[in-house]
PDB file of C-alpha atoms in Angstrom:
ATOM      1  CA  UNK A   1      99.340 155.395 120.184  1.00 43.00           C
ATOM      2  CA  UNK A   2     102.982 155.623 119.183  1.00 44.00           C
ATOM      3  CA  UNK A   3     103.654 155.487 115.599  1.00 48.00           C
ATOM      4  CA  UNK A   4     105.083 152.166 114.156  1.00 49.00           C
ATOM      5  CA  UNK A   5     108.621 152.059 113.287  1.00 53.00           C
ATOM      6  CA  UNK A   6     108.759 150.905 109.644  1.00 55.00           C
ATOM      7  CA  UNK A   7     109.716 147.375 109.112  1.00 62.00           C
ATOM      8  CA  UNK A   8     110.529 146.551 105.551  1.00 70.00           C
ATOM      9  CA  UNK A   9     110.796 142.888 104.446  1.00 80.00           C
ATOM     10  CA  UNK A  10     111.186 141.701 100.952  1.00 83.00           C
ATOM     11  CA  UNK A  11     109.115 138.749  99.814  1.00 87.00           C
ATOM     12  CA  UNK A  12     112.215 136.548  99.576  1.00 89.00           C
ATOM     13  CA  UNK A  13     113.048 137.373 103.281  1.00 91.00           C
ATOM     14  CA  UNK A  14     109.459 136.605 104.402  1.00 93.00           C
ATOM     15  CA  UNK A  15     109.606 133.325 102.587  1.00 93.00           C
ATOM     16  CA  UNK A  16     112.772 132.393 104.214  1.00 92.00           C
ATOM     17  CA  UNK A  17     111.361 133.265 107.685  1.00 92.00           C
ATOM     18  CA  UNK A  18     108.443 130.970 106.914  1.00 92.00           C
ATOM     19  CA  UNK A  19     110.869 128.238 105.746  1.00 92.00           C
ATOM     20  CA  UNK A  20     112.922 128.544 108.813  1.00 90.00           C
ATOM     21  CA  UNK A  21     110.117 128.212 111.014  1.00 90.00           C
ATOM     22  CA  UNK A  22     108.427 125.372 109.105  1.00 89.00           C
ATOM     23  CA  UNK A  23     111.816 123.452 109.162  1.00 86.00           C
ATOM     24  CA  UNK A  24     112.059 123.474 112.947  1.00 84.00           C
ATOM     25  CA  UNK A  25     109.672 124.518 115.547  1.00 80.00           C
ATOM     26  CA  UNK A  26     106.487 124.166 113.307  1.00 82.00           C
ATOM     27  CA  UNK A  27     107.045 120.242 113.032  1.00 81.00           C
ATOM     28  CA  UNK A  28     107.372 119.948 116.700  1.00 83.00           C
ATOM     29  CA  UNK A  29     104.313 122.009 117.437  1.00 86.00           C
ATOM     30  CA  UNK A  30     102.219 120.184 114.876  1.00 86.00           C
ATOM     31  CA  UNK A  31     103.200 116.604 115.732  1.00 85.00           C
ATOM     32  CA  UNK A  32     100.819 116.207 118.757  1.00 87.00           C
ATOM     33  CA  UNK A  33      97.973 117.214 116.649  1.00 91.00           C
ATOM     34  CA  UNK A  34      98.675 115.787 113.135  1.00 87.00           C
ATOM     35  CA  UNK A  35     100.628 112.603 114.302  1.00 84.00           C
ATOM     36  CA  UNK A  36      97.664 110.810 115.995  1.00 86.00           C
ATOM     37  CA  UNK A  37      95.619 111.575 112.791  1.00 88.00           C
ATOM     38  CA  UNK A  38      98.042 109.613 110.745  1.00 84.00           C
ATOM     39  CA  UNK A  39      98.335 106.812 113.112  1.00 82.00           C
ATOM     40  CA  UNK A  40      94.568 106.582 113.394  1.00 81.00           C
ATOM     41  CA  UNK A  41      93.872 106.543 109.564  1.00 82.00           C
ATOM     42  CA  UNK A  42      96.947 104.412 108.696  1.00 76.00           C
ATOM     43  CA  UNK A  43      96.240 105.463 105.050  1.00 75.00           C
ATOM     44  CA  UNK A  44      99.899 105.974 104.142  1.00 75.00           C
ATOM     45  CA  UNK A  45     101.685 108.276 101.863  1.00 80.00           C
ATOM     46  CA  UNK A  46      99.322 107.907  98.758  1.00 82.00           C
ATOM     47  CA  UNK A  47      96.427 109.312 100.833  1.00 82.00           C
ATOM     48  CA  UNK A  48      98.270 111.694 102.883  1.00 85.00           C
ATOM     49  CA  UNK A  49      96.925 114.691 100.869  1.00 87.00           C
ATOM     50  CA  UNK A  50      93.608 113.872 102.370  1.00 87.00           C
ATOM     51  CA  UNK A  51      94.800 115.020 105.644  1.00 89.00           C
ATOM     52  CA  UNK A  52      97.384 117.638 104.588  1.00 89.00           C
ATOM     53  CA  UNK A  53      95.451 119.457 102.165  1.00 92.00           C
ATOM     54  CA  UNK A  54      92.815 120.794 104.354  1.00 93.00           C
ATOM     55  CA  UNK A  55      95.303 121.322 107.169  1.00 93.00           C
ATOM     56  CA  UNK A  56      97.819 123.248 105.053  1.00 93.00           C
ATOM     57  CA  UNK A  57      94.984 125.253 103.380  1.00 95.00           C
ATOM     58  CA  UNK A  58      93.645 126.246 107.021  1.00 95.00           C
ATOM     59  CA  UNK A  59      97.354 127.466 107.790  1.00 94.00           C
ATOM     60  CA  UNK A  60      97.658 129.436 104.628  1.00 95.00           C
ATOM     61  CA  UNK A  61      94.283 131.013 105.216  1.00 95.00           C
ATOM     62  CA  UNK A  62      95.077 131.864 108.714  1.00 93.00           C
ATOM     63  CA  UNK A  63      98.436 133.509 107.786  1.00 94.00           C
ATOM     64  CA  UNK A  64      96.735 135.373 104.912  1.00 94.00           C
ATOM     65  CA  UNK A  65      94.021 136.641 107.514  1.00 92.00           C
ATOM     66  CA  UNK A  66      96.614 137.711 109.784  1.00 91.00           C
ATOM     67  CA  UNK A  67      98.555 139.684 107.149  1.00 91.00           C
ATOM     68  CA  UNK A  68      95.283 141.220 105.784  1.00 92.00           C
ATOM     69  CA  UNK A  69      94.203 142.495 109.304  1.00 89.00           C
ATOM     70  CA  UNK A  70      97.728 143.698 110.049  1.00 88.00           C
ATOM     71  CA  UNK A  71      97.771 145.839 107.185  1.00 88.00           C
ATOM     72  CA  UNK A  72      94.463 147.337 108.130  1.00 86.00           C
ATOM     73  CA  UNK A  73      94.764 147.363 112.003  1.00 81.00           C
ATOM     74  CA  UNK A  74      98.372 147.490 112.790  1.00 70.00           C
ATOM     75  CA  UNK A  75      99.712 146.175 116.068  1.00 62.00           C
ATOM     76  CA  UNK A  76      95.992 145.593 117.276  1.00 62.00           C
ATOM     77  CA  UNK A  77      96.555 142.234 115.672  1.00 72.00           C
ATOM     78  CA  UNK A  78      99.032 141.250 118.231  1.00 65.00           C
ATOM     79  CA  UNK A  79      96.512 141.564 120.899  1.00 67.00           C
ATOM     80  CA  UNK A  80      93.903 140.022 118.805  1.00 70.00           C
ATOM     81  CA  UNK A  81      95.786 136.724 118.481  1.00 72.00           C
ATOM     82  CA  UNK A  82      96.606 136.599 122.161  1.00 69.00           C
ATOM     83  CA  UNK A  83      92.896 136.354 123.040  1.00 74.00           C
ATOM     84  CA  UNK A  84      91.376 133.132 124.379  1.00 82.00           C
ATOM     85  CA  UNK A  85      89.317 132.547 121.387  1.00 83.00           C
ATOM     86  CA  UNK A  86      92.247 131.562 119.244  1.00 83.00           C
ATOM     87  CA  UNK A  87      93.052 128.558 121.411  1.00 88.00           C
ATOM     88  CA  UNK A  88      89.301 127.747 121.531  1.00 91.00           C
ATOM     89  CA  UNK A  89      89.320 127.583 117.656  1.00 91.00           C
ATOM     90  CA  UNK A  90      92.524 125.157 117.780  1.00 92.00           C
ATOM     91  CA  UNK A  91      91.055 123.145 120.662  1.00 93.00           C
ATOM     92  CA  UNK A  92      87.539 122.892 119.338  1.00 93.00           C
ATOM     93  CA  UNK A  93      89.000 121.764 115.860  1.00 93.00           C
ATOM     94  CA  UNK A  94      91.178 118.991 117.507  1.00 93.00           C
ATOM     95  CA  UNK A  95      88.119 117.746 119.242  1.00 94.00           C
ATOM     96  CA  UNK A  96      86.075 117.800 116.087  1.00 92.00           C
ATOM     97  CA  UNK A  97      88.830 115.614 114.235  1.00 92.00           C
ATOM     98  CA  UNK A  98      88.784 113.325 117.209  1.00 92.00           C
ATOM     99  CA  UNK A  99      85.208 112.842 117.087  1.00 92.00           C
ATOM    100  CA  UNK A 100      85.401 112.407 113.199  1.00 89.00           C
ATOM    101  CA  UNK A 101      87.833 109.654 113.666  1.00 88.00           C
ATOM    102  CA  UNK A 102      85.538 107.895 115.992  1.00 89.00           C
ATOM    103  CA  UNK A 103      82.597 108.206 113.586  1.00 86.00           C
ATOM    104  CA  UNK A 104      84.861 107.015 110.814  1.00 80.00           C
ATOM    105  CA  UNK A 105      85.591 103.977 112.821  1.00 79.00           C
ATOM    106  CA  UNK A 106      81.936 103.382 113.764  1.00 77.00           C
ATOM    107  CA  UNK A 107      81.060 103.532 109.910  1.00 80.00           C
ATOM    108  CA  UNK A 108      83.953 101.252 109.142  1.00 72.00           C
ATOM    109  CA  UNK A 109      82.944  98.606 111.719  1.00 68.00           C
ATOM    110  CA  UNK A 110      79.278  98.854 110.758  1.00 73.00           C
ATOM    111  CA  UNK A 111      80.228  98.385 107.126  1.00 61.00           C
ATOM    112  CA  UNK A 112      82.334  95.360 107.837  1.00 57.00           C
ATOM    113  CA  UNK A 113      79.482  93.779 109.871  1.00 55.00           C
ATOM    114  CA  UNK A 114      77.145  94.224 107.036  1.00 56.00           C
ATOM    115  CA  UNK A 115      79.614  93.022 104.556  1.00 54.00           C
ATOM    116  CA  UNK A 116      80.166  89.963 106.578  1.00 50.00           C
ATOM    117  CA  UNK A 117      76.396  89.286 106.710  1.00 55.00           C
ATOM    118  CA  UNK A 118      76.156  89.646 102.856  1.00 54.00           C
ATOM    119  CA  UNK A 119      79.230  87.367 102.281  1.00 48.00           C
ATOM    120  CA  UNK A 120      77.499  84.578 104.485  1.00 52.00           C
ATOM    121  CA  UNK A 121      74.244  84.884 102.533  1.00 50.00           C
ATOM    122  CA  UNK A 122      75.593  85.930  98.965  1.00 49.00           C
ATOM    123  CA  UNK A 123      79.246  84.655  99.022  1.00 46.00           C
ATOM    124  CA  UNK A 124      80.659  88.053  98.209  1.00 45.00           C
ATOM    125  CA  UNK A 125      83.681  89.595  99.812  1.00 43.00           C
ATOM    126  CA  UNK A 126      82.888  92.102 102.585  1.00 44.00           C
ATOM    127  CA  UNK A 127      83.763  95.674 101.839  1.00 44.00           C
ATOM    128  CA  UNK A 128      86.398  97.486 103.930  1.00 42.00           C
ATOM    129  CA  UNK A 129      85.605 101.288 104.121  1.00 45.00           C
ATOM    130  CA  UNK A 130      88.546 103.547 104.074  1.00 46.00           C
ATOM    131  CA  UNK A 131      89.117 107.287 103.547  1.00 45.00           C
ATOM    132  CA  UNK A 132      88.244 110.542 105.214  1.00 47.00           C
ATOM    133  CA  UNK A 133      84.732 110.773 106.354  1.00 47.00           C
ATOM    134  CA  UNK A 134      82.489 112.945 108.526  1.00 49.00           C
ATOM    135  CA  UNK A 135      83.731 116.463 109.484  1.00 58.00           C
ATOM    136  CA  UNK A 136      87.322 115.480 109.248  1.00 81.00           C
ATOM    137  CA  UNK A 137      88.275 117.762 106.495  1.00 87.00           C
ATOM    138  CA  UNK A 138      86.654 120.796 108.010  1.00 90.00           C
ATOM    139  CA  UNK A 139      88.125 119.927 111.498  1.00 91.00           C
ATOM    140  CA  UNK A 140      91.675 119.762 109.866  1.00 92.00           C
ATOM    141  CA  UNK A 141      91.083 123.194 108.186  1.00 95.00           C
ATOM    142  CA  UNK A 142      90.206 124.751 111.453  1.00 93.00           C
ATOM    143  CA  UNK A 143      93.080 123.039 113.173  1.00 93.00           C
ATOM    144  CA  UNK A 144      95.436 124.487 110.585  1.00 93.00           C
ATOM    145  CA  UNK A 145      94.044 127.933 110.851  1.00 93.00           C
ATOM    146  CA  UNK A 146      94.341 127.713 114.659  1.00 91.00           C
ATOM    147  CA  UNK A 147      97.932 126.723 114.412  1.00 90.00           C
ATOM    148  CA  UNK A 148      98.585 129.797 112.128  1.00 90.00           C
ATOM    149  CA  UNK A 149      96.943 132.225 114.465  1.00 86.00           C
ATOM    150  CA  UNK A 150      99.123 131.191 117.432  1.00 82.00           C
ATOM    151  CA  UNK A 151     101.969 133.742 117.760  1.00 74.00           C
ATOM    152  CA  UNK A 152     105.656 132.966 117.230  1.00 79.00           C
ATOM    153  CA  UNK A 153     108.713 135.167 116.882  1.00 82.00           C
ATOM    154  CA  UNK A 154     109.061 134.984 113.000  1.00 87.00           C
ATOM    155  CA  UNK A 155     105.177 135.535 112.650  1.00 87.00           C
ATOM    156  CA  UNK A 156     105.325 138.621 114.821  1.00 85.00           C
ATOM    157  CA  UNK A 157     108.120 140.100 112.631  1.00 87.00           C
ATOM    158  CA  UNK A 158     105.865 139.483 109.471  1.00 90.00           C
ATOM    159  CA  UNK A 159     102.887 140.865 111.338  1.00 87.00           C
ATOM    160  CA  UNK A 160     104.819 143.992 112.087  1.00 86.00           C
ATOM    161  CA  UNK A 161     106.010 144.263 108.632  1.00 88.00           C
ATOM    162  CA  UNK A 162     102.576 143.852 107.246  1.00 89.00           C
ATOM    163  CA  UNK A 163     101.198 146.430 109.830  1.00 86.00           C
ATOM    164  CA  UNK A 164     103.743 149.171 108.599  1.00 85.00           C
ATOM    165  CA  UNK A 165     102.697 148.748 104.951  1.00 85.00           C
ATOM    166  CA  UNK A 166      99.246 150.254 105.669  1.00 82.00           C
ATOM    167  CA  UNK A 167      97.813 147.999 103.014  1.00 87.00           C
ATOM    168  CA  UNK A 168      95.562 145.093 103.553  1.00 90.00           C
ATOM    169  CA  UNK A 169      96.461 143.773 100.164  1.00 92.00           C
ATOM    170  CA  UNK A 170     100.171 143.915 100.788  1.00 91.00           C
ATOM    171  CA  UNK A 171      99.786 142.510 104.243  1.00 92.00           C
ATOM    172  CA  UNK A 172      97.756 139.484 102.655  1.00 94.00           C
ATOM    173  CA  UNK A 173     100.576 138.865 100.227  1.00 94.00           C
ATOM    174  CA  UNK A 174     103.324 138.838 103.041  1.00 94.00           C
ATOM    175  CA  UNK A 175     101.044 136.516 105.146  1.00 94.00           C
ATOM    176  CA  UNK A 176     100.594 134.039 102.212  1.00 95.00           C
ATOM    177  CA  UNK A 177     104.306 134.346 101.272  1.00 95.00           C
ATOM    178  CA  UNK A 178     105.247 133.320 105.068  1.00 95.00           C
ATOM    179  CA  UNK A 179     102.665 130.618 104.935  1.00 95.00           C
ATOM    180  CA  UNK A 180     103.875 128.997 101.766  1.00 95.00           C
ATOM    181  CA  UNK A 181     107.476 128.887 103.285  1.00 93.00           C
ATOM    182  CA  UNK A 182     106.028 127.648 106.587  1.00 92.00           C
ATOM    183  CA  UNK A 183     103.859 124.661 105.179  1.00 92.00           C
ATOM    184  CA  UNK A 184     106.443 123.545 102.472  1.00 90.00           C
ATOM    185  CA  UNK A 185     108.705 121.530 104.787  1.00 87.00           C
ATOM    186  CA  UNK A 186     106.241 120.119 107.112  1.00 86.00           C
ATOM    187  CA  UNK A 187     104.097 118.814 104.223  1.00 85.00           C
ATOM    188  CA  UNK A 188     107.125 116.884 102.860  1.00 85.00           C
ATOM    189  CA  UNK A 189     107.952 115.581 106.288  1.00 84.00           C
ATOM    190  CA  UNK A 190     104.446 114.537 107.238  1.00 84.00           C
ATOM    191  CA  UNK A 191     103.795 113.122 103.672  1.00 79.00           C
ATOM    192  CA  UNK A 192     107.149 111.098 103.439  1.00 78.00           C
ATOM    193  CA  UNK A 193     107.758 110.384 107.038  1.00 79.00           C
ATOM    194  CA  UNK A 194     104.814 110.429 109.484  1.00 80.00           C
ATOM    195  CA  UNK A 195     102.217 109.191 106.954  1.00 79.00           C
ATOM    196  CA  UNK A 196     104.539 106.380 106.110  1.00 79.00           C
ATOM    197  CA  UNK A 197     105.231 105.600 109.763  1.00 79.00           C
ATOM    198  CA  UNK A 198     101.641 105.594 110.671  1.00 78.00           C
ATOM    199  CA  UNK A 199     100.935 103.102 107.794  1.00 76.00           C
ATOM    200  CA  UNK A 200     103.640 100.915 108.813  1.00 81.00           C
ATOM    201  CA  UNK A 201     102.790 100.934 112.468  1.00 76.00           C
ATOM    202  CA  UNK A 202      99.159  99.768 111.896  1.00 74.00           C
ATOM    203  CA  UNK A 203     100.334  97.215 109.366  1.00 75.00           C
ATOM    204  CA  UNK A 204     102.894  95.614 111.721  1.00 74.00           C
ATOM    205  CA  UNK A 205     100.734  96.046 114.873  1.00 72.00           C
ATOM    206  CA  UNK A 206      97.523  95.136 113.338  1.00 66.00           C
ATOM    207  CA  UNK A 207      96.689  92.882 116.282  1.00 70.00           C
ATOM    208  CA  UNK A 208      96.432  95.951 118.336  1.00 72.00           C
ATOM    209  CA  UNK A 209      95.044  98.203 115.516  1.00 65.00           C
ATOM    210  CA  UNK A 210      91.857  99.131 117.578  1.00 79.00           C
ATOM    211  CA  UNK A 211      94.041  99.903 120.593  1.00 83.00           C
ATOM    212  CA  UNK A 212      96.340 102.207 118.306  1.00 82.00           C
ATOM    213  CA  UNK A 213      93.221 104.084 117.003  1.00 85.00           C
ATOM    214  CA  UNK A 214      91.865 104.479 120.646  1.00 88.00           C
ATOM    215  CA  UNK A 215      95.177 105.748 121.923  1.00 89.00           C
ATOM    216  CA  UNK A 216      95.534 108.183 118.904  1.00 89.00           C
ATOM    217  CA  UNK A 217      91.807 109.435 119.456  1.00 91.00           C
ATOM    218  CA  UNK A 218      92.570 109.669 123.078  1.00 93.00           C
ATOM    219  CA  UNK A 219      95.658 111.903 122.621  1.00 93.00           C
ATOM    220  CA  UNK A 220      93.679 114.152 120.310  1.00 93.00           C
ATOM    221  CA  UNK A 221      90.775 114.467 122.989  1.00 94.00           C
ATOM    222  CA  UNK A 222      93.377 115.338 125.516  1.00 95.00           C
ATOM    223  CA  UNK A 223      95.183 117.884 123.156  1.00 94.00           C
ATOM    224  CA  UNK A 224      91.958 119.509 122.184  1.00 94.00           C
ATOM    225  CA  UNK A 225      90.705 119.853 125.637  1.00 95.00           C
ATOM    226  CA  UNK A 226      93.823 121.065 127.061  1.00 94.00           C
ATOM    227  CA  UNK A 227      94.265 123.632 124.210  1.00 91.00           C
ATOM    228  CA  UNK A 228      90.908 124.835 124.608  1.00 92.00           C
ATOM    229  CA  UNK A 229      91.274 125.425 128.468  1.00 91.00           C
ATOM    230  CA  UNK A 230      94.622 126.860 128.030  1.00 86.00           C
ATOM    231  CA  UNK A 231      96.550 123.922 129.790  1.00 86.00           C
ATOM    232  CA  UNK A 232      98.677 123.242 126.619  1.00 83.00           C
ATOM    233  CA  UNK A 233     100.328 125.908 124.613  1.00 78.00           C
ATOM    234  CA  UNK A 234     100.870 124.837 120.993  1.00 71.00           C
TER     235      UNK A 234
END
């Protein structure tokens, strides 16, 4: 094995790499996976953290894992993240989120039907279940981790820098530093933009609310299946 050429990056440089990646390509890559979730839930800005917190935590964990293993194993990590199991994680997590949204809707509809029966018999207002339910947070965490494990040019640079440190701890810190920069801008955009858009879309198209949810879940099922089988590259 040829020795690695030293690649030295300061923490500020790694942060800027993550910030640049998060400000552009990352938003485009995440939109087909996260966008349908915001449209299906329609919970708006105030509850966007229910979705973004587990997703961002998964991404940060993924980058930290890559940095840690890069410090231990060097360039072997490049081959490791290129293996099929990485897309299986992202595809499987996307399918888990889709099925969680189906279960969420089933529970909501069941609660509404029970509430209407109670309203007719007891003259009380029917409850309207909302919020994240089922395996959705865990699916979003794994979805974020799967997004982080997919290679990109800035991440490859960070992996090389982490590998040449020869330290798992320093590699982990570089991965976390890159991750913080990478998730910062998408979190703001999805909180203030996509979450608000999803809520407004459901409010102004409430007549077709079920159709919107079905279309969103259908897109997630398509993205999950396509990613797992290698038909779609995130």
